[in-house]
Amino acid sequence: MYKLVIVDDEVLVREAIKCQTNWAELGFECVGDCEDGEDALAFMAREQVDVVLTDIGMPFMDGLELTRELSVKNPAVKVIILTGYDDFDYAQQAVKLQTVDYILKPITPSELGAVLLKLRAEMDGERNKERDYEQLKRQLAENMPVLKERFLERMTTAKMSDKEKSEGWDYFQLAWEGDCLIELAMDVDEFKWDHAATVTDEQLIRFAVFNVAQELIGAREGTEVFRDRENRVLALLSGDDPAELQERALLTAEEVHQAVTAILPAKLSIGIGCPCGLRDDIPSAHQTALSALEYRFVIGSNTIIRLSDLERREKPGLLAVVAWENELATRLKTGTLEEIDQWVDRLFAAIREQLLPLPVCQMYLQRIVLTLMHTFYELDHGVTPLAETEDSPLSELAALGSLDNTQAWMRRLCRKAVTVIRSMRENQSAVQVTKAIAYVKEHYRNPELSLISVCKHISMSPSYFSVLFKQHTGKTFIEFVTQERMERAKELLGLTAMKSYEIAYEVGYSDPHYFSGAFKKHWGDTPTDYRQKLTTKKA
């Protein structure tokens, strides 16, 4: 409810307005009445007032002068002018100050009520805006650390003008020491838990790493510690001398690394970038820190890596990946488990020796895995899953965090491929014989069934097939076909009333007499004698 004071030199007017207005219904409380402007100012010095309803013509201090005073001393107060026709031009001057409305006398309760309702709606809107603004200010203060992190992240990843940098530094009170910056990029390699780490566990550890770094070095002059969107912890160190800055960065990294690994169940790697000027290309310097950190994949986890140390080394030639691919294909097809293990170890020794940058290393390993997949599935035809999970081998490769883990994974993958391929070669003859047997069982009724037709079906030479068939079944091909036909003929003699010549045709013999002789040779009885014996037994 808003507080209102009436200012008019006529007592009857003041009393009439007070008594004839339903203040509560309109959302106001009439807290007092005054006879002139001076009296009103004195009253408002003692009481809080939101609205002044004032006559314009009064002795000592009129309504216009009161409005001027309020616009200086209390500009938040709303003023409604009561005026007669003679004072209309005078009232319009007041509107230019802070008057929200004016009402011509004589005034009625309905007219005043309409003006007050309109004013209340406006004041409610202003109050809501003010409340929203204050809430935004509180939220801004609460989120200032996050906003500061986002600014620092943007400063290290996006091109910024010097003006943008300076304004941001002032706003977030970033006080750099000197004109040079160097970045430390820190990331957790693995978690040393007795149980499988959950997402919550991992987030807590990463947050703890940030806290350790913040408490240890965050308060130092010219140093800022923050996190990026990848949950890496980044530290910016500033100074005048690039060489001194690099040494200080190394000491700082060692200090943080020792503290983190001593108190947290995690391995931490830290990449130290190259120094740059505060007015130079900071994003490029940021990339040097990330590049240094990426070398943990090749060098190993739980390490501190300075890019400047790597750049000073003598660089060997590029890996001859085509030669490695060709040798892999050969080893998979003809090699032993021991030979494929040796090949994997030699490959990864070459990668470590060359200290390949992560993108190049990943490209080479992807090519090796594609060669492995192509060679394997060319022989296996997709029957056996090569990957260890439901993902593809390439997806599994991308998820591996170190060269050591990748080497162990590659060895398992290659051993699996060699084992399956070797087993396929050992079982290939059995597969072909099984295919031939299935063909015979399906086509034994055909008088044209022969060794040639079966070999044509399985794409194998008759001489080689004959040897394989005898090895796997213990029978010659002719003996096996005859056995199948005789078994079926015996079934038909016992289960049907078919004539002997009909059964001969049914089991693949075009000559019934030849069938009868073959049946007797196989079972010791002619078809007729065999059926007669079955009938006698049943009787």
Coordinates of C-alpha atoms in Angstrom, one line a residue:
M1 CA 0.0 0.0 0.0
Y2 CA 1.4 3.4 -1.0
K3 CA 1.5 6.4 1.4
L4 CA -0.1 9.7 0.3
V5 CA -0.2 13.2 1.8
I6 CA -2.7 15.9 0.9
V7 CA -1.4 19.5 0.6
D8 CA -4.0 22.3 0.3
D9 CA -4.5 25.6 2.1
E10 CA -8.2 25.0 2.5
V11 CA -9.1 22.8 5.4
L12 CA -12.5 21.8 4.1
V13 CA -11.0 20.7 0.8
R14 CA -8.4 18.5 2.6
E15 CA -11.1 17.0 4.9
A16 CA -13.5 16.4 2.0
I17 CA -10.8 14.5 0.0
K18 CA -9.8 12.5 3.1
C19 CA -13.3 11.5 4.0
Q20 CA -14.8 10.9 0.6
T21 CA -12.1 8.6 -0.8
N22 CA -11.9 4.9 -0.1
W23 CA -8.1 4.8 0.2
A24 CA -7.7 1.1 1.0
E25 CA -9.7 0.1 -2.0
L26 CA -7.5 2.2 -4.2
G27 CA -4.3 0.8 -2.7
F28 CA -3.3 3.9 -0.8
E29 CA -3.0 5.1 2.8
C30 CA -3.5 8.8 3.6
V31 CA -0.9 9.4 6.2
G32 CA -1.4 13.2 6.7
D33 CA -2.5 16.5 5.3
C34 CA -0.6 19.9 5.1
E35 CA -1.7 23.5 4.5
D36 CA 1.2 24.6 2.3
G37 CA 4.4 23.5 0.6
E38 CA 6.7 24.3 3.5
D39 CA 4.5 22.3 5.9
A40 CA 4.5 19.4 3.4
L41 CA 8.3 19.4 3.2
A42 CA 8.6 19.4 7.0
F43 CA 6.2 16.5 7.2
M44 CA 8.0 14.5 4.6
A45 CA 11.2 14.9 6.4
R46 CA 9.6 12.9 9.3
E47 CA 7.5 10.5 7.3
Q48 CA 8.0 8.4 4.3
V49 CA 5.6 9.5 1.5
D50 CA 5.1 8.0 -2.0
V51 CA 2.5 10.4 -3.4
V52 CA 1.8 14.1 -2.9
L53 CA -1.7 15.4 -3.8
T54 CA -1.2 19.1 -3.8
D55 CA -3.1 22.3 -4.7
I56 CA -1.2 24.5 -7.0
G57 CA -2.1 27.9 -5.5
M58 CA -1.0 28.2 -1.8
P59 CA 0.7 30.9 0.4
F60 CA 4.3 30.6 1.5
M61 CA 5.2 27.8 -0.9
D62 CA 2.8 27.0 -3.7
G63 CA 2.4 23.6 -5.4
L64 CA 4.7 24.4 -8.3
E65 CA 7.6 25.4 -5.9
L66 CA 6.9 22.3 -3.9
T67 CA 7.2 20.2 -7.0
R68 CA 10.5 21.8 -7.9
E69 CA 11.8 21.1 -4.4
L70 CA 10.7 17.5 -4.5
S71 CA 12.3 16.9 -7.9
V72 CA 15.7 17.8 -6.3
K73 CA 15.3 16.4 -2.8
N74 CA 13.0 13.4 -3.3
P75 CA 12.6 12.6 -7.0
A76 CA 11.0 9.3 -6.4
V77 CA 7.8 11.0 -5.0
K78 CA 4.9 11.2 -7.4
V79 CA 3.0 14.5 -7.5
I80 CA -0.6 15.0 -8.5
I81 CA -1.6 18.7 -9.1
L82 CA -5.1 20.0 -8.1
T83 CA -5.8 23.2 -10.1
G84 CA -8.5 25.5 -11.1
Y85 CA -9.2 26.8 -14.7
D86 CA -7.3 30.0 -13.9
D87 CA -4.2 28.0 -13.0
F88 CA -4.3 25.6 -16.0
D89 CA -1.3 27.1 -17.8
Y90 CA 0.5 27.2 -14.5
A91 CA -0.2 23.5 -13.9
Q92 CA 1.2 22.6 -17.2
Q93 CA 4.6 23.9 -16.1
A94 CA 4.4 21.5 -13.1
V95 CA 3.8 18.6 -15.5
K96 CA 7.3 19.3 -17.0
L97 CA 8.8 18.6 -13.6
Q98 CA 7.8 15.3 -11.9
T99 CA 4.1 15.6 -11.9
V100 CA 2.3 12.5 -13.0
D101 CA -1.1 14.0 -13.5
Y102 CA -3.2 17.0 -12.7
I103 CA -7.0 17.3 -11.9
L104 CA -9.2 20.3 -12.4
K105 CA -11.2 21.6 -9.5
P106 CA -13.9 21.0 -8.4
I107 CA -12.7 17.4 -7.9
T108 CA -15.1 14.4 -7.6
P109 CA -14.2 11.1 -5.8
S110 CA -14.6 9.1 -9.1
E111 CA -12.2 11.4 -10.9
L112 CA -9.6 11.2 -8.1
G113 CA -10.1 7.4 -7.9
A114 CA -9.5 7.0 -11.6
V115 CA -6.2 9.0 -11.4
L116 CA -5.1 7.1 -8.3
L117 CA -5.8 3.7 -9.9
K118 CA -3.8 4.7 -12.9
L119 CA -1.0 5.9 -10.7
R120 CA -1.0 2.7 -8.6
A121 CA -0.6 0.6 -11.8
E122 CA 2.3 2.7 -12.9
M123 CA 3.9 2.5 -9.5
D124 CA 3.4 -1.2 -9.3
G125 CA 5.1 -1.6 -12.6
E126 CA 8.0 0.6 -11.4
R127 CA 8.3 -1.3 -8.2
N128 CA 8.3 -4.6 -10.0
K129 CA 11.0 -3.3 -12.4
E130 CA 13.0 -2.1 -9.4
R131 CA 12.6 -5.5 -7.7
D132 CA 13.6 -7.3 -10.8
Y133 CA 16.6 -5.0 -11.2
E134 CA 17.7 -5.6 -7.7
Q135 CA 17.3 -9.4 -8.2
L136 CA 19.4 -9.2 -11.3
K137 CA 22.1 -7.3 -9.4
R138 CA 22.1 -10.0 -6.7
Q139 CA 22.3 -12.7 -9.4
L140 CA 25.1 -10.8 -11.1
A141 CA 27.1 -10.6 -7.8
E142 CA 26.4 -14.3 -7.1
N143 CA 27.5 -15.3 -10.6
M144 CA 30.5 -13.0 -10.9
P145 CA 33.0 -15.9 -10.5
V146 CA 31.3 -17.8 -13.3
L147 CA 31.2 -14.6 -15.5
K148 CA 34.9 -14.1 -14.8
E149 CA 35.7 -17.6 -15.8
R150 CA 33.7 -17.2 -19.1
F151 CA 35.6 -13.9 -19.8
L152 CA 39.0 -15.5 -19.2
E153 CA 38.0 -18.5 -21.3
R154 CA 36.9 -16.2 -24.1
M155 CA 40.0 -14.2 -23.8
T156 CA 42.1 -17.4 -24.3
T157 CA 40.0 -18.8 -27.1
A158 CA 38.6 -15.9 -29.2
K159 CA 40.2 -12.8 -30.8
M160 CA 39.7 -9.8 -28.7
S161 CA 40.5 -6.2 -29.3
D162 CA 42.8 -4.4 -26.8
K163 CA 39.8 -2.3 -25.8
E164 CA 37.7 -5.4 -25.0
K165 CA 40.6 -6.8 -23.0
S166 CA 41.1 -3.6 -21.0
E167 CA 37.4 -3.2 -20.2
G168 CA 37.2 -6.8 -19.1
W169 CA 40.3 -6.5 -17.0
D170 CA 38.9 -3.5 -15.3
Y171 CA 35.4 -4.9 -14.8
F172 CA 36.7 -8.2 -13.3
Q173 CA 39.6 -6.4 -11.4
L174 CA 42.3 -8.5 -13.2
A175 CA 45.7 -7.0 -12.2
W176 CA 48.4 -8.5 -14.4
E177 CA 52.1 -8.1 -13.5
G178 CA 54.1 -7.0 -16.5
D179 CA 53.3 -7.4 -20.2
C180 CA 53.7 -11.2 -20.7
L181 CA 51.4 -14.2 -20.1
I182 CA 52.0 -17.9 -19.9
E183 CA 49.3 -20.6 -19.5
L184 CA 49.2 -23.9 -17.5
A185 CA 46.6 -26.4 -18.7
M186 CA 45.8 -29.1 -16.1
D187 CA 43.6 -32.2 -16.6
V188 CA 42.9 -35.3 -14.7
D189 CA 44.3 -38.4 -16.5
E190 CA 42.6 -41.1 -14.4
F191 CA 41.0 -41.7 -11.1
K192 CA 42.5 -44.0 -8.5
W193 CA 39.5 -45.5 -6.9
D194 CA 38.9 -48.9 -5.3
H195 CA 35.6 -48.9 -7.1
A196 CA 34.5 -47.8 -10.6
A197 CA 34.3 -44.0 -10.6
T198 CA 30.9 -42.5 -11.1
V199 CA 30.2 -39.3 -13.0
T200 CA 29.7 -37.6 -9.6
D201 CA 33.0 -38.9 -8.4
E202 CA 34.8 -37.6 -11.4
Q203 CA 33.1 -34.2 -11.2
L204 CA 34.0 -33.9 -7.5
I205 CA 37.7 -34.7 -8.2
R206 CA 37.9 -32.2 -11.0
F207 CA 36.3 -29.6 -8.8
A208 CA 38.8 -30.5 -6.0
V209 CA 41.7 -30.0 -8.4
F210 CA 40.4 -26.5 -9.2
N211 CA 40.1 -25.7 -5.5
V212 CA 43.6 -26.9 -4.7
A213 CA 45.0 -24.8 -7.6
Q214 CA 42.9 -21.8 -6.6
E215 CA 43.9 -21.9 -2.9
L216 CA 47.6 -22.6 -3.7
I217 CA 48.3 -20.0 -6.4
G218 CA 45.0 -18.2 -7.2
A219 CA 45.7 -15.3 -4.7
R220 CA 49.2 -14.6 -6.1
E221 CA 49.8 -11.3 -7.8
G222 CA 49.3 -11.5 -11.5
T223 CA 47.8 -15.0 -11.5
E224 CA 44.4 -16.2 -12.4
V225 CA 43.0 -19.7 -12.1
F226 CA 39.8 -20.8 -13.9
R227 CA 38.1 -23.7 -15.6
D228 CA 37.1 -24.1 -19.2
R229 CA 34.0 -25.9 -20.6
E230 CA 36.0 -29.1 -20.9
N231 CA 36.5 -29.1 -17.1
R232 CA 40.2 -28.5 -17.5
V233 CA 41.8 -26.2 -14.9
L234 CA 43.8 -23.3 -16.5
A235 CA 46.2 -20.9 -14.8
L236 CA 47.4 -17.7 -16.3
L237 CA 50.7 -16.3 -14.9
S238 CA 51.9 -12.8 -15.8
G239 CA 55.3 -11.2 -15.7
D240 CA 57.9 -9.0 -17.5
D241 CA 60.6 -11.5 -18.5
P242 CA 59.5 -14.4 -20.7
A243 CA 62.4 -16.7 -19.6
E244 CA 61.7 -16.0 -15.9
L245 CA 58.0 -16.6 -16.6
Q246 CA 58.7 -20.0 -18.1
E247 CA 60.8 -21.1 -15.1
R248 CA 58.1 -19.8 -12.7
A249 CA 55.5 -21.7 -14.6
L250 CA 57.4 -24.9 -14.3
L251 CA 57.9 -24.4 -10.5
T252 CA 54.2 -23.5 -10.2
A253 CA 53.2 -26.7 -12.1
E254 CA 55.4 -28.9 -9.9
E255 CA 53.9 -27.3 -6.8
V256 CA 50.3 -27.9 -7.9
H257 CA 51.0 -31.4 -9.2
Q258 CA 52.6 -32.4 -5.9
A259 CA 49.7 -31.0 -3.9
V260 CA 47.0 -32.6 -6.1
T261 CA 48.6 -36.1 -6.3
A262 CA 49.3 -36.1 -2.5
I263 CA 45.8 -35.5 -1.4
L264 CA 43.5 -36.6 -4.2
P265 CA 42.9 -40.1 -5.7
A266 CA 43.8 -39.0 -9.2
K267 CA 46.6 -38.6 -11.7
L268 CA 47.2 -35.1 -13.1
S269 CA 49.0 -34.0 -16.2
I270 CA 49.9 -30.3 -16.8
G271 CA 50.9 -28.7 -20.1
I272 CA 52.9 -25.5 -20.0
G273 CA 52.6 -23.3 -23.1
C274 CA 54.8 -20.6 -24.6
P275 CA 54.8 -17.0 -23.3
C276 CA 53.1 -14.3 -25.2
G277 CA 52.4 -10.5 -24.8
L278 CA 49.3 -9.3 -23.1
R279 CA 48.4 -7.4 -26.2
D280 CA 49.4 -10.3 -28.6
D281 CA 47.5 -13.3 -29.8
I282 CA 46.6 -14.9 -26.4
P283 CA 44.4 -17.7 -28.1
S284 CA 47.5 -18.9 -29.9
A285 CA 49.4 -19.1 -26.6
H286 CA 46.5 -20.9 -25.1
Q287 CA 46.7 -23.5 -27.9
T288 CA 50.4 -24.1 -27.1
A289 CA 49.4 -25.1 -23.5
L290 CA 46.7 -27.5 -24.8
S291 CA 49.2 -28.9 -27.3
A292 CA 51.7 -29.5 -24.5
L293 CA 48.9 -31.2 -22.5
E294 CA 48.0 -33.4 -25.5
Y295 CA 51.5 -34.9 -25.5
R296 CA 50.5 -36.9 -22.4
F297 CA 48.9 -39.3 -24.8
V298 CA 52.3 -40.3 -26.1
I299 CA 54.6 -39.5 -23.2
G300 CA 52.3 -40.9 -20.5
S301 CA 50.0 -39.8 -17.8
N302 CA 50.7 -37.9 -14.5
T303 CA 53.4 -35.7 -16.1
I304 CA 54.4 -32.1 -16.5
I305 CA 55.1 -31.2 -20.2
R306 CA 56.7 -28.0 -21.5
L307 CA 56.1 -27.4 -25.1
S308 CA 59.4 -25.5 -25.4
D309 CA 61.3 -28.7 -24.3
L310 CA 59.6 -30.7 -27.1
E311 CA 60.2 -28.0 -29.7
R312 CA 64.0 -28.1 -29.0
R313 CA 64.4 -31.8 -29.6
E314 CA 65.6 -33.2 -32.9
K315 CA 62.6 -34.3 -34.9
P316 CA 62.8 -37.7 -36.8
G317 CA 61.2 -38.3 -40.1
L318 CA 57.5 -39.1 -40.4
L319 CA 56.2 -42.6 -39.7
A320 CA 56.1 -44.8 -42.9
V321 CA 52.5 -45.7 -42.2
V322 CA 51.9 -47.5 -45.6
A323 CA 54.7 -49.9 -44.8
W324 CA 53.2 -50.6 -41.4
E325 CA 49.7 -51.1 -43.0
N326 CA 51.1 -53.6 -45.5
E327 CA 53.0 -55.6 -42.8
L328 CA 49.9 -55.7 -40.6
A329 CA 47.8 -57.2 -43.4
T330 CA 50.4 -59.9 -44.0
R331 CA 50.8 -60.7 -40.2
L332 CA 47.1 -61.0 -39.8
K333 CA 46.7 -63.5 -42.7
T334 CA 49.8 -65.6 -42.1
G335 CA 51.4 -64.6 -38.8
T336 CA 51.4 -66.2 -35.3
L337 CA 50.3 -64.6 -32.1
E338 CA 53.9 -64.0 -31.1
E339 CA 54.7 -62.3 -34.5
I340 CA 51.6 -60.0 -34.2
D341 CA 52.6 -59.0 -30.6
Q342 CA 56.1 -58.1 -31.9
W343 CA 54.6 -56.0 -34.7
V344 CA 52.4 -54.1 -32.3
D345 CA 55.3 -53.4 -29.9
R346 CA 57.6 -52.2 -32.8
L347 CA 54.8 -49.9 -34.1
F348 CA 54.3 -48.2 -30.7
A349 CA 58.0 -47.9 -30.0
A350 CA 58.3 -46.0 -33.3
I351 CA 55.4 -43.7 -32.3
R352 CA 57.0 -43.0 -28.9
E353 CA 60.4 -42.3 -30.5
Q354 CA 59.0 -39.7 -32.8
L355 CA 56.8 -38.0 -30.1
L356 CA 54.1 -37.4 -32.7
P357 CA 51.6 -34.6 -31.9
L358 CA 48.2 -36.0 -30.9
P359 CA 46.3 -35.2 -34.1
V360 CA 49.0 -36.9 -36.2
C361 CA 49.2 -39.8 -33.8
Q362 CA 45.5 -40.3 -34.0
M363 CA 45.4 -40.1 -37.8
Y364 CA 48.1 -42.8 -38.0
L365 CA 46.4 -45.1 -35.5
Q366 CA 43.0 -44.6 -37.3
R367 CA 44.7 -45.8 -40.6
I368 CA 46.2 -48.8 -38.8
V369 CA 42.8 -49.7 -37.3
L370 CA 41.0 -49.3 -40.7
T371 CA 43.6 -51.7 -42.3
L372 CA 43.0 -54.1 -39.4
M373 CA 39.2 -53.9 -39.9
H374 CA 39.4 -54.2 -43.7
T375 CA 41.7 -57.3 -43.6
F376 CA 39.7 -59.0 -40.9
Y377 CA 36.2 -58.4 -42.3
E378 CA 37.4 -59.3 -45.8
L379 CA 38.1 -62.8 -44.5
D380 CA 35.4 -63.1 -41.8
H381 CA 32.6 -61.3 -43.7
G382 CA 31.4 -59.6 -40.6
V383 CA 30.5 -62.8 -38.7
T384 CA 32.7 -62.1 -35.7
P385 CA 32.6 -58.7 -33.9
L386 CA 36.1 -57.3 -33.7
A387 CA 35.5 -54.6 -31.1
E388 CA 35.4 -55.3 -27.4
T389 CA 32.2 -53.3 -26.8
E390 CA 29.1 -52.5 -28.9
D391 CA 31.0 -49.6 -30.4
S392 CA 33.1 -49.8 -33.5
P393 CA 36.9 -50.2 -33.2
L394 CA 37.3 -46.6 -34.3
S395 CA 35.0 -45.4 -31.5
E396 CA 36.9 -47.5 -29.0
L397 CA 40.2 -46.0 -30.2
A398 CA 38.9 -42.5 -29.8
A399 CA 38.0 -43.2 -26.2
L400 CA 41.4 -44.3 -25.1
G401 CA 43.3 -41.8 -23.1
S402 CA 46.9 -42.8 -23.4
L403 CA 49.4 -44.5 -25.7
D404 CA 49.9 -47.3 -23.1
N405 CA 46.2 -48.1 -23.0
T406 CA 46.0 -47.9 -26.8
Q407 CA 49.0 -50.3 -27.2
A408 CA 47.4 -52.8 -24.9
W409 CA 44.0 -52.5 -26.7
M410 CA 45.7 -52.8 -30.1
R411 CA 47.5 -56.0 -29.0
R412 CA 44.2 -57.5 -27.8
L413 CA 42.5 -56.5 -31.1
C414 CA 45.3 -57.9 -33.3
R415 CA 45.5 -61.2 -31.3
K416 CA 41.8 -61.6 -31.6
A417 CA 41.9 -61.1 -35.4
V418 CA 44.8 -63.5 -35.8
T419 CA 43.1 -66.1 -33.7
V420 CA 39.8 -65.9 -35.6
I421 CA 41.5 -65.8 -39.0
R422 CA 43.7 -68.8 -38.1
S423 CA 40.7 -70.7 -36.8
M424 CA 38.8 -69.8 -40.0
R425 CA 41.6 -71.3 -42.1
E426 CA 41.7 -74.4 -40.0
N427 CA 37.9 -74.8 -40.3
Q428 CA 37.6 -73.8 -43.9
S429 CA 37.7 -77.4 -45.1
A430 CA 35.1 -78.4 -42.6
V431 CA 32.9 -75.6 -43.7
Q432 CA 33.2 -76.7 -47.3
V433 CA 32.5 -80.4 -46.5
T434 CA 29.5 -79.3 -44.4
K435 CA 28.2 -77.3 -47.3
A436 CA 28.7 -80.3 -49.6
I437 CA 26.8 -82.6 -47.3
A438 CA 23.9 -80.2 -47.1
Y439 CA 23.8 -80.0 -50.9
V440 CA 23.7 -83.9 -51.1
K441 CA 20.9 -84.1 -48.5
E442 CA 18.9 -81.5 -50.6
H443 CA 19.6 -83.1 -54.0
Y444 CA 19.9 -86.8 -53.4
R445 CA 16.7 -87.4 -55.4
N446 CA 18.4 -86.0 -58.5
P447 CA 19.9 -88.8 -60.7
E448 CA 22.4 -86.2 -62.0
L449 CA 23.9 -85.6 -58.6
S450 CA 27.6 -86.2 -58.9
L451 CA 31.1 -85.3 -57.6
I452 CA 31.4 -82.7 -60.3
S453 CA 28.1 -81.0 -59.6
V454 CA 28.8 -80.8 -55.9
C455 CA 32.4 -79.4 -56.5
K456 CA 30.9 -76.8 -58.8
H457 CA 28.5 -75.8 -56.1
I458 CA 31.2 -75.2 -53.5
S459 CA 33.8 -73.9 -56.0
M460 CA 36.5 -76.5 -55.3
S461 CA 38.5 -78.9 -57.4
P462 CA 37.2 -82.5 -57.4
S463 CA 40.5 -84.0 -56.5
Y464 CA 41.1 -81.7 -53.5
F465 CA 37.4 -82.1 -52.4
S466 CA 37.6 -85.9 -52.5
V467 CA 40.6 -85.8 -50.1
L468 CA 38.9 -83.3 -47.7
F469 CA 35.6 -85.2 -47.8
K470 CA 37.3 -88.5 -46.9
Q471 CA 39.2 -86.9 -44.1
H472 CA 36.1 -85.3 -42.5
T473 CA 33.5 -88.1 -43.0
G474 CA 35.6 -91.3 -43.3
K475 CA 33.8 -92.1 -46.5
T476 CA 34.3 -91.5 -50.2
F477 CA 31.8 -89.1 -51.8
I478 CA 30.1 -92.0 -53.6
E479 CA 29.8 -94.0 -50.4
F480 CA 28.2 -91.1 -48.6
V481 CA 25.7 -90.5 -51.4
T482 CA 24.8 -94.1 -51.5
Q483 CA 24.4 -94.2 -47.7
E484 CA 22.0 -91.2 -47.9
R485 CA 19.9 -92.8 -50.6
M486 CA 19.8 -96.2 -49.0
E487 CA 18.7 -94.7 -45.6
R488 CA 15.9 -92.8 -47.3
A489 CA 14.8 -95.9 -49.3
K490 CA 14.6 -98.0 -46.2
E491 CA 12.4 -95.3 -44.6
L492 CA 10.1 -95.3 -47.5
L493 CA 9.8 -99.1 -47.6
G494 CA 8.7 -99.1 -43.9
L495 CA 6.5 -96.0 -43.9
T496 CA 4.8 -96.0 -47.3
A497 CA 3.1 -98.4 -49.7
M498 CA 5.2 -97.1 -52.6
K499 CA 6.3 -99.7 -55.2
S500 CA 10.0 -100.6 -55.3
Y501 CA 10.5 -98.8 -58.7
E502 CA 8.7 -95.7 -57.3
I503 CA 11.1 -95.6 -54.4
A504 CA 14.0 -96.0 -56.8
Y505 CA 13.0 -92.9 -58.6
E506 CA 12.3 -91.1 -55.3
V507 CA 15.9 -91.6 -54.0
G508 CA 17.7 -90.7 -57.3
Y509 CA 18.0 -94.0 -59.2
S510 CA 16.7 -93.9 -62.8
D511 CA 17.1 -97.7 -63.2
P512 CA 15.0 -99.7 -60.7
H513 CA 17.0 -102.9 -61.3
Y514 CA 20.2 -101.2 -60.4
F515 CA 18.5 -99.7 -57.3
S516 CA 17.4 -103.2 -56.2
G517 CA 20.9 -104.6 -56.6
A518 CA 22.4 -101.6 -54.8
F519 CA 19.9 -102.0 -52.0
K520 CA 20.7 -105.7 -51.5
K521 CA 24.4 -105.0 -51.5
H522 CA 24.0 -102.3 -48.9
W523 CA 21.4 -103.9 -46.6
G524 CA 21.7 -107.6 -47.5
D525 CA 18.1 -107.9 -48.7
T526 CA 16.2 -106.9 -51.8
P527 CA 13.6 -104.1 -51.3
T528 CA 10.9 -106.7 -51.5
D529 CA 12.5 -109.1 -49.0
Y530 CA 13.1 -106.1 -46.6
R531 CA 9.5 -105.0 -46.7
Q532 CA 8.3 -108.7 -46.2
K533 CA 10.4 -109.0 -43.1
L534 CA 9.0 -105.7 -41.7
T535 CA 5.4 -107.0 -42.3
T536 CA 6.2 -110.3 -40.6
K537 CA 7.6 -108.5 -37.5
K538 CA 4.5 -106.3 -37.2
A539 CA 2.2 -109.3 -37.5

